[in-house]
Coordinates of C-alpha atoms and ligand atoms in Angstrom, one line a residue:
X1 CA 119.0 122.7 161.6
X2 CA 115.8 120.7 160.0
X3 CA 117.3 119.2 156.5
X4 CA 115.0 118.3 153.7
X5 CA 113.9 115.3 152.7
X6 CA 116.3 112.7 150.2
X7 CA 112.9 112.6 148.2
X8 CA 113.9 114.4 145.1
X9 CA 110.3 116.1 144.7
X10 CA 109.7 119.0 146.9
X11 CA 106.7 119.6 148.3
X12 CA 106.0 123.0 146.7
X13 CA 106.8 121.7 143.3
X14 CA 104.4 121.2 141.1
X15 CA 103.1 117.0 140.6
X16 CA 104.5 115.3 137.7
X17 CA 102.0 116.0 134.8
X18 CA 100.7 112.1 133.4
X19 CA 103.2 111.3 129.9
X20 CA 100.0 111.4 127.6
X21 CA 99.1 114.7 128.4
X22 CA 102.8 115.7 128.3
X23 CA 102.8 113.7 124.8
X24 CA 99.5 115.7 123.6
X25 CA 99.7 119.2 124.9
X26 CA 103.5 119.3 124.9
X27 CA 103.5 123.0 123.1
X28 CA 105.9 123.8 121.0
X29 CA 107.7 126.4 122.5
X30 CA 106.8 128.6 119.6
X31 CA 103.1 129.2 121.2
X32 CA 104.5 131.4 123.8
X33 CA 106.2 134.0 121.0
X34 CA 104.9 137.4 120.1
X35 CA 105.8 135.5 116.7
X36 CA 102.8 133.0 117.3
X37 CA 100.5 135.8 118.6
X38 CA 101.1 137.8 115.6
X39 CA 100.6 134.5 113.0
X40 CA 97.5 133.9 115.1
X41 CA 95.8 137.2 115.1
X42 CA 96.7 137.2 111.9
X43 CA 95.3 134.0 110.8
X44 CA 92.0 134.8 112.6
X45 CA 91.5 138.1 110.8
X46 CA 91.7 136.0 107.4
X47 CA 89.5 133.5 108.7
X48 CA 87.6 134.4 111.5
X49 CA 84.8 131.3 111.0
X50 CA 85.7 128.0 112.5
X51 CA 86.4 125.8 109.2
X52 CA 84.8 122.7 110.4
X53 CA 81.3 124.5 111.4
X54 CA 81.5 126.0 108.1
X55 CA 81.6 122.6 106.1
X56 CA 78.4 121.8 108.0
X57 CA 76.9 124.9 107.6
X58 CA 77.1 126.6 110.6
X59 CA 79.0 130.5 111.6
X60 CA 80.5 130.1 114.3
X61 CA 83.8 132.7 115.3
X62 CA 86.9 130.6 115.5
X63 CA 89.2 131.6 118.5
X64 CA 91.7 128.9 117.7
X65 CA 94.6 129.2 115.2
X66 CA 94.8 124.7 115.1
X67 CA 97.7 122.9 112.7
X68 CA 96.2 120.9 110.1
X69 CA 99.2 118.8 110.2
X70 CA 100.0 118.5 113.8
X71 CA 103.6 120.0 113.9
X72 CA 104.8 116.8 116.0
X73 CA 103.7 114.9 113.2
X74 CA 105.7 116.8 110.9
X75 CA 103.8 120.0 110.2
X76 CA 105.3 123.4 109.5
X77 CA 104.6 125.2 112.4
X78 CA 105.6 128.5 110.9
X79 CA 104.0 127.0 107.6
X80 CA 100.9 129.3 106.9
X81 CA 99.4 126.7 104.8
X82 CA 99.0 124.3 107.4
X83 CA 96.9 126.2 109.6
X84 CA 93.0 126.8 109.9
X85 CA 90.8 128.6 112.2
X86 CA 88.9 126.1 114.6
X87 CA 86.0 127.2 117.5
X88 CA 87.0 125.3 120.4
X89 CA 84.5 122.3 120.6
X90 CA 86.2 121.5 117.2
X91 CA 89.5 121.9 118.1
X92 CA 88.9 119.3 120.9
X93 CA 87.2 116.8 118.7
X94 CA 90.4 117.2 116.2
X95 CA 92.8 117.3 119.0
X96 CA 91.5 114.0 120.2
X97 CA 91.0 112.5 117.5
X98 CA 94.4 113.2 117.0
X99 CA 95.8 111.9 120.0
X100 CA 96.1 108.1 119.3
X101 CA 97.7 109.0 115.7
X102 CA 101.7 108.5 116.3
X103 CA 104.6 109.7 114.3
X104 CA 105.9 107.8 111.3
X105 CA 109.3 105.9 112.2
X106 CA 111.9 107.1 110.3
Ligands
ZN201 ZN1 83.7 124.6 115.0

């Protein structure tokens, strides 16, 4: 009987995704919730117009629901206040922007 390799990665499992993009687009498990969906929707129905094209004067339909305080910097994710409706391209450019900004040590 064929017995499987002492490597402890099988084959058909998925490769290791890199740490950063772990570190950035580590969702909070919250995002897969009819909760989130719901806070989204919701979110998007008060403020349909991305926030960032708006300050420079440009509609465009936001389709993402972004925290203004990341929440693994500390925002609320839950926290209403903290979030703002984003089209995409912005929600990159914040998102990256973002990305080299670390947590305070506590
Ligand atoms: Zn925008």
């Amino acid at each position: 009987m064929p017995t499987l390799p002492s490597s402890p990665r099988r084959p058909w499992q998925p490769k290791q995704v890199p740490k950063e993009y772990v570190a950035h687009a580590a969702r909070s498990p919250e995002y897969s919730t009819a909760r989130w969906q719901k806070a989204r929707k919701l979110h998007l129905s008060t403020e349909p117009c991305c926030r960032e094209c708006t300050k420079r004067g440009r509609t465009v339909v936001a389709t993402v629901v972004d925290h203004i305080l990341p929440v693994r910097l500390g925002g609320g994710f839950w926290d209403t206040r903290n979030y703002q409706s984003l089209c995409k391209p912005c929600h990159a450019r914040k998102s990256q922007s973002e990305r080299t900004i670390q947590p305070k040590q506590s």
